[in-house]
Amino acid sequence: MGVTAAFGGLKDAPAKQLEQLGKGAEVDQVRMRTKFEDAVVRPGGKDGIGTSDKRYLQIIMKVTNQSDATMLAQIMDDALPTVRADGKTLKPAADPDVTLGPRVVVVSGGHAYDQLHPGMTATVVMAFELASGQPAPERVVIGAATYEWYESFFSETHYWVPVTEEAPLTAEDRKKGRTVRYEPVIDTQVSLPVREEAQ
Amino acid sequence: MSDQNPDETGVFPPPAAEPSWFTPSKRPPRPDARVWPPAEAEPRATSTVPIPVIADRPLPRRQAWPTPPPGAPYDGPPYAAPAPAPPAGGAPFGGAPFGGAPFGVPAGFEAEHAGAAQPARRRRRAMPKAAKIGLQFFGAVALAAAFLGVRGYDAIHRFEADSPPAQVRQVAKGRQAPLGDAKWRLEGIALATQQSPDTPDRVMLQIDLEATALNDKAKNYAFSPPGAYLADKSGRTWLALVSESPQDLKPGVPARFTLLSAVPKGLADQVELVLWPGDYQGKNQSGPSLRFDR
Amino acid sequence: MATPPGLVPDAPPLPPGPPEAPRRHVPAWRRAAGALLGLVLAAGAVYVQTRVLTADQLDDPLTVSGGMHDELETDLFSARLERVEFARSVRVKKQFSTDEATTEHVFLIVKMGATSRRKPVQLTAHLITAGGLSFDPTDRVDARATMADKWVQPGWWRSGLYFFEIPPDKAAGSRVVLSEPKTLFGDAFIPETSSDLGLDEAKARQMIDAAKDVYEVSG
């Protein structure tokens, strides 16, 4: 409490600047450390991602699990809450009925797996399917959240959650009668040029 | 305050033409009087709060209400003063504590207090030390037990709300009984034709089970069969897996399931089939179930 | 002051009480001992508070621990560690195909035997390293080739393998923990067994150096 008071209280903490990073940047998300390596549009069928008759925008990362337990690669879907391609939002999906995010897998030896083991670094691919004939975007901008080891108010047990803040209500929320809305805080944005790979 | 006019009363004087009852007038000067410390301790008789009368119990540690000699300002520590000797003669209570009703104390008041004081005079015998410690010990144990008991009861209650306890219905040999969406009948439990030579300590049993659908929903049993187990007398259970299930279950038409189960060799002719409406209920062993006699 | 006759009479001067008992003289050493005892009790009470389990610890399973070949008995099942091996890759031979699992690290292969007390159970495993990291069995090896998929039943022992993908330097001091998978509405206090792999730094290094290139299982 004293420390909190000494640093001017909780409310007055300076708002974090949105950090803008580029290709090859490494972001510490507390639960995991993510290095953004590449963004590429290519057909599926390789590395256990998708099918060969469709094209996918793949964001390629090196993720190190900094927690003390095995987690699933799909957690990166929550850890990177927003993805925009040339200003168009890929994630969160504009259509509220689409609740499933992109598929996120660990790629190793030409296979797709799901696990990120503690203390180990793995190549993680987040893949978005492109509609047929849709041109490849030139640039993707990825927003990264930070995790915290959160203590539940009721059960006093701990688990990982992304740091959130109160966000303005959307029309959808009002329709459903929600009164508060929390969204993950984006402290870092990573902008990657997209290259296109044929076949 | 000092620079104010001492005659200032704070009230505008009314016009001289209209004399009023509150026309301020000068107060006559008063002689100085001592206010503090009070000239003498207030006599107790001025108290408006009834103070319980202390009977002639053993002297309390602290002697309250010292009565200083009249006229002398009391300035000693409040309770440290030694008890003054009873004033000779003129003291209202004299030597006898309840000698009379001085100061016009109502007779009833005194009688009541005299009666109350009477039993208090009997001193309770002190409890033996061992009994006292024992009582405290058992009190602590009883409270701890009650606390744990309440918590345990709560935990069990919640657990049972989540997974209701098993309700086993015993089915006589060769009889049918309803469970879920069908009626079930055990046709027989026999040694399976194929036995594994690697495991001489256990035998494979084949269970033939007849199901008669009660409604259309029963056709789900064709692809998600009921949870079946073989159980011995002591409550141990073994999985019975469906090896053949009917293509379709039509209401009223008997259909046959064939199940296989491995049990320890000695128990082959003792184990009984226990049937749960689904896989999940069987795994948790909760809710209604059937147990078929052999 | 003219005081009206009050309700309460002035306190009657108390009669001289029984002669005061001479105060027992307490020797100084006993006072010191008493003070010390009080201090020790207070310190003990404060210390016991530090041992109060946190909410996370209260959710922990009930663990039975042991080493290689020790039969660890819980209320639900018994388990024993039978063998520890290392491999650079795992080949799973299936009926119609063969899966090859590779790693940049190393596969730790644990053979466990288990039997159940009352009912059929399936047991999941995880590996806890000396540093407290918790590894799930790797998904590079099909679960159907592992012990996790097998039913453990009363009356006889059944053996099976668990495969872990770990960095080679994390093997020393690790232990493998077996339990029934925890379900949301199931029993909150599930039992588990914890078998120490018995690997010190030197032994782990030696075993990893001698790791098989290909470990074959059928599944």
Coordinates of N, CA and C in Angstrom, one line a residue, chain B residues 78-211:
Chain B
P78 N -8.2 9.5 41.8 CA -9.6 9.1 42.0 C -9.8 7.8 42.9
Y79 N -8.9 6.8 42.7 CA -9.3 5.6 43.4 C -8.2 5.2 44.4
A80 N -7.1 5.9 44.4 CA -6.0 5.4 45.2 C -6.2 5.7 46.7
A81 N -7.1 6.7 46.9 CA -7.2 7.1 48.3 C -7.6 5.9 49.2
P82 N -7.1 5.8 50.4 CA -7.5 4.8 51.3 C -8.9 5.0 51.7
A83 N -9.5 3.9 52.1 CA -10.9 4.0 52.5 C -10.9 4.9 53.8
P84 N -11.7 5.9 53.8 CA -11.8 6.7 55.0 C -12.5 5.9 56.1
A85 N -12.1 6.2 57.3 CA -12.8 5.5 58.4 C -14.3 6.0 58.4
P86 N -15.1 5.2 58.8 CA -16.5 5.6 58.8 C -16.7 6.8 59.8
P87 N -17.3 7.8 59.3 CA -17.5 9.0 60.2 C -18.3 8.5 61.5
A88 N -17.8 8.9 62.6 CA -18.4 8.5 63.8 C -19.8 9.0 63.9
G89 N -20.7 8.2 64.3 CA -22.1 8.6 64.6 C -22.9 9.1 63.4
G90 N -22.5 10.2 62.9 CA -23.4 10.9 61.9 C -23.5 10.1 60.6
A91 N -22.7 9.1 60.3 CA -22.8 8.4 59.1 C -24.2 7.8 58.8
P92 N -24.7 7.9 57.6 CA -26.1 7.4 57.4 C -26.2 5.9 57.7
F93 N -25.2 5.1 57.4 CA -25.4 3.7 57.5 C -24.8 3.1 58.8
G94 N -24.2 4.0 59.5 CA -23.6 3.5 60.8 C -22.7 2.4 60.5
G95 N -22.6 1.4 61.4 CA -21.8 0.3 61.2 C -22.5 -0.8 60.4
A96 N -23.8 -0.8 60.5 CA -24.6 -1.9 59.9 C -24.9 -1.5 58.4
P97 N -24.6 -2.3 57.5 CA -24.8 -2.0 56.1 C -26.2 -1.7 55.7
F98 N -27.1 -2.4 56.2 CA -28.5 -2.2 55.9 C -29.3 -1.9 57.1
G99 N -28.8 -1.1 57.8 CA -29.4 -0.8 59.1 C -30.8 -0.2 58.9
G100 N -31.0 0.6 57.9 CA -32.3 1.3 57.8 C -32.4 1.8 56.5
A101 N -33.3 2.8 56.3 CA -33.5 3.4 55.0 C -33.3 4.9 55.1
P102 N -32.0 5.3 55.2 CA -31.8 6.7 55.3 C -32.1 7.4 54.0
F103 N -32.2 8.6 54.0 CA -32.5 9.5 52.9 C -33.8 9.1 52.2
G104 N -34.6 8.5 53.0 CA -35.9 8.2 52.4 C -35.9 7.2 51.3
V105 N -35.0 6.3 51.3 CA -35.0 5.3 50.2 C -36.3 4.5 50.4
P106 N -37.0 4.2 49.3 CA -38.3 3.5 49.4 C -38.0 2.1 50.0
A107 N -39.0 1.7 50.8 CA -38.8 0.5 51.6 C -38.6 -0.7 50.6
G108 N -39.5 -0.7 49.5 CA -39.4 -1.8 48.6 C -38.0 -1.9 47.9
F109 N -37.5 -0.8 47.6 CA -36.1 -0.8 47.0 C -35.1 -1.5 47.9
E110 N -35.2 -1.2 49.1 CA -34.2 -1.7 50.0 C -34.5 -3.2 50.2
A111 N -35.7 -3.6 50.3 CA -36.0 -5.0 50.5 C -35.6 -5.8 49.3
E112 N -35.8 -5.3 48.1 CA -35.4 -6.0 46.9 C -33.9 -6.2 46.9
H113 N -33.2 -5.2 47.2 CA -31.7 -5.3 47.1 C -31.2 -6.2 48.2
A114 N -31.9 -6.2 49.3 CA -31.5 -7.1 50.4 C -31.6 -8.5 50.0
G115 N -32.8 -8.8 49.3 CA -33.0 -10.1 48.8 C -32.0 -10.6 47.8
A116 N -31.6 -9.6 46.9 CA -30.7 -10.0 45.8 C -29.3 -10.2 46.4
A117 N -29.0 -9.5 47.5 CA -27.7 -9.6 48.0 C -27.5 -11.0 48.8
Q118 N -28.7 -11.5 49.2 CA -28.6 -12.7 50.1 C -27.9 -13.9 49.4
P119 N -28.4 -14.3 48.1 CA -27.7 -15.5 47.5 C -26.3 -15.1 47.1
A120 N -26.0 -13.9 46.7 CA -24.7 -13.5 46.3 C -23.7 -13.7 47.4
R121 N -24.2 -13.7 48.6 CA -23.3 -13.8 49.8 C -22.7 -15.1 49.8
R122 N -23.5 -16.1 49.3 CA -22.9 -17.5 49.3 C -21.8 -17.5 48.3
R123 N -20.6 -17.8 48.7 CA -19.5 -17.8 47.7 C -19.5 -19.2 47.0
R124 N -19.4 -19.1 45.7 CA -19.3 -20.4 44.9 C -18.0 -21.0 45.2
R125 N -18.0 -22.3 45.4 CA -16.8 -23.0 45.6 C -16.0 -23.0 44.3
A126 N -14.7 -22.8 44.3 CA -13.9 -22.8 43.1 C -13.8 -24.2 42.5
M127 N -13.9 -24.2 41.2 CA -13.9 -25.5 40.5 C -12.5 -26.0 40.6
P128 N -12.4 -27.3 40.7 CA -11.0 -27.9 40.7 C -10.3 -27.6 39.4
K129 N -9.0 -27.4 39.5 CA -8.3 -27.0 38.3 C -8.4 -28.0 37.2
A130 N -8.3 -29.3 37.5 CA -8.3 -30.3 36.5 C -9.6 -30.3 35.8
A131 N -10.7 -30.1 36.5 CA -12.0 -30.1 35.9 C -12.1 -28.9 35.0
K132 N -11.6 -27.8 35.4 CA -11.7 -26.6 34.6 C -10.9 -26.8 33.2
I133 N -9.7 -27.3 33.3 CA -8.9 -27.5 32.1 C -9.6 -28.5 31.2
G134 N -10.1 -29.6 31.9 CA -10.8 -30.6 31.1 C -12.0 -30.0 30.4
L135 N -12.8 -29.2 31.0 CA -13.9 -28.6 30.4 C -13.6 -27.7 29.3
Q136 N -12.5 -26.9 29.4 CA -12.0 -26.1 28.3 C -11.6 -26.9 27.2
F137 N -10.9 -28.0 27.5 CA -10.3 -28.9 26.4 C -11.5 -29.5 25.6
F138 N -12.5 -30.0 26.4 CA -13.5 -30.7 25.6 C -14.4 -29.7 24.9
G139 N -14.5 -28.5 25.4 CA -15.2 -27.4 24.7 C -14.6 -27.1 23.4
A140 N -13.2 -27.0 23.4 CA -12.5 -26.7 22.2 C -12.6 -27.8 21.2
V141 N -12.5 -29.1 21.7 CA -12.6 -30.2 20.8 C -14.0 -30.3 20.2
A142 N -15.1 -30.0 21.0 CA -16.4 -30.1 20.5 C -16.7 -29.0 19.5
L143 N -16.2 -27.8 19.7 CA -16.4 -26.8 18.7 C -15.7 -27.1 17.4
A144 N -14.4 -27.6 17.5 CA -13.7 -27.9 16.3 C -14.4 -29.0 15.6
A145 N -14.9 -30.0 16.3 CA -15.6 -31.1 15.6 C -16.9 -30.6 14.9
A146 N -17.6 -29.7 15.6 CA -18.8 -29.1 15.0 C -18.5 -28.3 13.7
F147 N -17.4 -27.5 13.8 CA -17.0 -26.7 12.6 C -16.6 -27.6 11.4
L148 N -15.8 -28.7 11.7 CA -15.4 -29.6 10.6 C -16.6 -30.3 10.1
G149 N -17.5 -30.7 11.1 CA -18.7 -31.4 10.6 C -19.6 -30.6 9.7
V150 N -19.8 -29.4 10.0 CA -20.6 -28.5 9.2 C -19.9 -28.4 7.8
R151 N -18.6 -28.2 7.8 CA -17.9 -28.0 6.5 C -18.0 -29.3 5.7
G152 N -17.8 -30.4 6.4 CA -17.9 -31.7 5.6 C -19.2 -32.0 5.1
Y153 N -20.3 -31.6 5.9 CA -21.6 -31.8 5.4 C -21.9 -31.0 4.2
D154 N -21.4 -29.8 4.2 CA -21.6 -28.9 3.1 C -20.9 -29.4 1.8
A155 N -19.7 -29.9 2.0 CA -18.9 -30.4 0.9 C -19.6 -31.7 0.3
I156 N -20.1 -32.5 1.2 CA -20.8 -33.8 0.7 C -22.1 -33.4 0.0
H157 N -22.8 -32.4 0.5 CA -24.0 -32.0 0.0 C -23.8 -31.4 -1.5
R158 N -22.8 -30.6 -1.6 CA -22.5 -30.1 -2.9 C -22.0 -31.2 -3.9
F159 N -21.2 -32.1 -3.4 CA -20.8 -33.2 -4.3 C -22.0 -34.0 -4.8
E160 N -22.9 -34.3 -3.9 CA -24.1 -35.1 -4.3 C -25.0 -34.3 -5.2
A161 N -25.0 -33.0 -5.1 CA -25.8 -32.2 -6.0 C -25.2 -32.4 -7.4
D162 N -23.9 -32.4 -7.5 CA -23.2 -32.5 -8.8 C -23.3 -33.9 -9.4
S163 N -23.1 -34.9 -8.6 CA -23.2 -36.3 -9.1 C -24.1 -37.0 -8.1
P164 N -25.4 -37.2 -8.5 CA -26.3 -37.9 -7.6 C -25.8 -39.3 -7.3
P165 N -26.1 -39.8 -6.1 CA -25.7 -41.1 -5.7 C -26.4 -42.2 -6.5
A166 N -25.7 -43.3 -6.6 CA -26.3 -44.4 -7.4 C -27.6 -44.9 -6.8
Q167 N -28.6 -45.2 -7.7 CA -29.8 -45.8 -7.3 C -29.9 -47.1 -8.1
V168 N -29.4 -48.2 -7.4 CA -29.3 -49.5 -8.1 C -30.6 -50.3 -7.9
R169 N -31.2 -50.7 -9.0 CA -32.4 -51.6 -8.9 C -32.0 -53.0 -9.3
Q170 N -32.3 -53.9 -8.4 CA -31.9 -55.3 -8.6 C -33.0 -55.9 -9.5
V171 N -32.6 -56.6 -10.6 CA -33.5 -57.3 -11.5 C -33.3 -58.8 -11.4
A172 N -34.5 -59.5 -11.2 CA -34.4 -60.9 -11.0 C -34.0 -61.6 -12.3
K173 N -33.6 -62.8 -12.2 CA -33.0 -63.6 -13.3 C -34.1 -63.7 -14.4
G174 N -33.7 -63.4 -15.6 CA -34.6 -63.5 -16.7 C -35.7 -62.5 -16.9
R175 N -35.7 -61.5 -16.0 CA -36.7 -60.5 -16.0 C -36.2 -59.2 -16.8
Q176 N -37.2 -58.4 -17.2 CA -36.9 -57.2 -18.0 C -37.1 -56.0 -17.0
A177 N -36.3 -55.0 -17.2 CA -36.5 -53.7 -16.4 C -36.2 -52.5 -17.3
P178 N -37.0 -51.4 -17.1 CA -36.7 -50.2 -17.9 C -35.6 -49.4 -17.4
L179 N -34.8 -48.9 -18.3 CA -33.7 -47.9 -17.9 C -33.5 -47.0 -19.1
G180 N -33.6 -45.7 -18.9 CA -33.4 -44.8 -20.0 C -34.6 -45.0 -21.0
D181 N -34.2 -45.2 -22.3 CA -35.2 -45.2 -23.3 C -35.6 -46.6 -23.7
A182 N -35.1 -47.6 -22.9 CA -35.4 -49.0 -23.4 C -35.6 -49.9 -22.1
K183 N -36.1 -51.1 -22.4 CA -36.3 -52.1 -21.4 C -35.1 -53.1 -21.7
W184 N -34.5 -53.6 -20.6 CA -33.3 -54.4 -20.7 C -33.6 -55.8 -20.1
R185 N -33.0 -56.8 -20.7 CA -33.1 -58.1 -20.1 C -31.7 -58.8 -20.4
L186 N -31.2 -59.4 -19.3 CA -29.9 -60.1 -19.5 C -30.2 -61.6 -19.9
E187 N -29.7 -61.9 -21.1 CA -29.9 -63.3 -21.6 C -28.9 -64.3 -21.0
G188 N -27.7 -63.8 -20.7 CA -26.8 -64.7 -20.1 C -25.3 -64.2 -20.1
I189 N -24.5 -64.7 -19.2 CA -23.1 -64.4 -19.2 C -22.4 -65.7 -19.3
A190 N -21.5 -65.8 -20.3 CA -20.8 -67.1 -20.6 C -19.4 -66.8 -20.9
L191 N -18.5 -67.8 -20.9 CA -17.1 -67.7 -21.3 C -17.1 -67.3 -22.8
A192 N -16.3 -66.3 -23.1 CA -16.2 -66.0 -24.6 C -15.4 -67.1 -25.3
T193 N -15.6 -67.1 -26.6 CA -15.0 -68.2 -27.3 C -13.5 -68.0 -27.4
Q194 N -13.1 -66.7 -27.5 CA -11.7 -66.4 -27.6 C -11.1 -66.0 -26.3
Q195 N -10.1 -66.7 -25.8 CA -9.4 -66.4 -24.6 C -8.0 -66.0 -24.9
S196 N -7.5 -65.0 -24.2 CA -6.1 -64.6 -24.4 C -5.2 -65.6 -23.7
P197 N -4.2 -66.2 -24.3 CA -3.3 -67.1 -23.6 C -2.3 -66.3 -22.8
D198 N -2.1 -65.0 -23.0 CA -1.1 -64.3 -22.3 C -1.5 -63.9 -20.9
T199 N -2.8 -64.0 -20.7 CA -3.2 -63.5 -19.4 C -4.0 -64.7 -18.7
P200 N -3.3 -65.6 -18.1 CA -4.0 -66.8 -17.5 C -4.7 -66.4 -16.2
D201 N -4.5 -65.2 -15.6 CA -5.1 -64.9 -14.4 C -6.5 -64.3 -14.6
R202 N -7.0 -64.1 -15.8 CA -8.3 -63.5 -16.0 C -9.0 -64.2 -17.2
V203 N -10.3 -64.1 -17.2 CA -11.0 -64.7 -18.3 C -11.9 -63.7 -19.0
M204 N -12.1 -63.9 -20.3 CA -13.0 -63.0 -21.1 C -14.4 -63.6 -21.0
L205 N -15.4 -62.7 -20.7 CA -16.8 -63.2 -20.6 C -17.6 -62.5 -21.7
Q206 N -18.5 -63.2 -22.2 CA -19.4 -62.7 -23.2 C -20.8 -62.5 -22.6
I207 N -21.3 -61.3 -22.8 CA -22.6 -60.9 -22.1 C -23.6 -60.7 -23.2
D208 N -24.7 -61.4 -23.2 CA -25.8 -61.1 -24.2 C -26.9 -60.4 -23.5
L209 N -27.2 -59.3 -24.1 CA -28.2 -58.3 -23.5 C -29.3 -58.0 -24.5
E210 N -30.5 -58.1 -24.1 CA -31.6 -57.8 -25.0 C -32.2 -56.5 -24.6
A211 N -32.4 -55.6 -25.6 CA -33.0 -54.3 -25.4 C -34.2 -54.2 -26.2

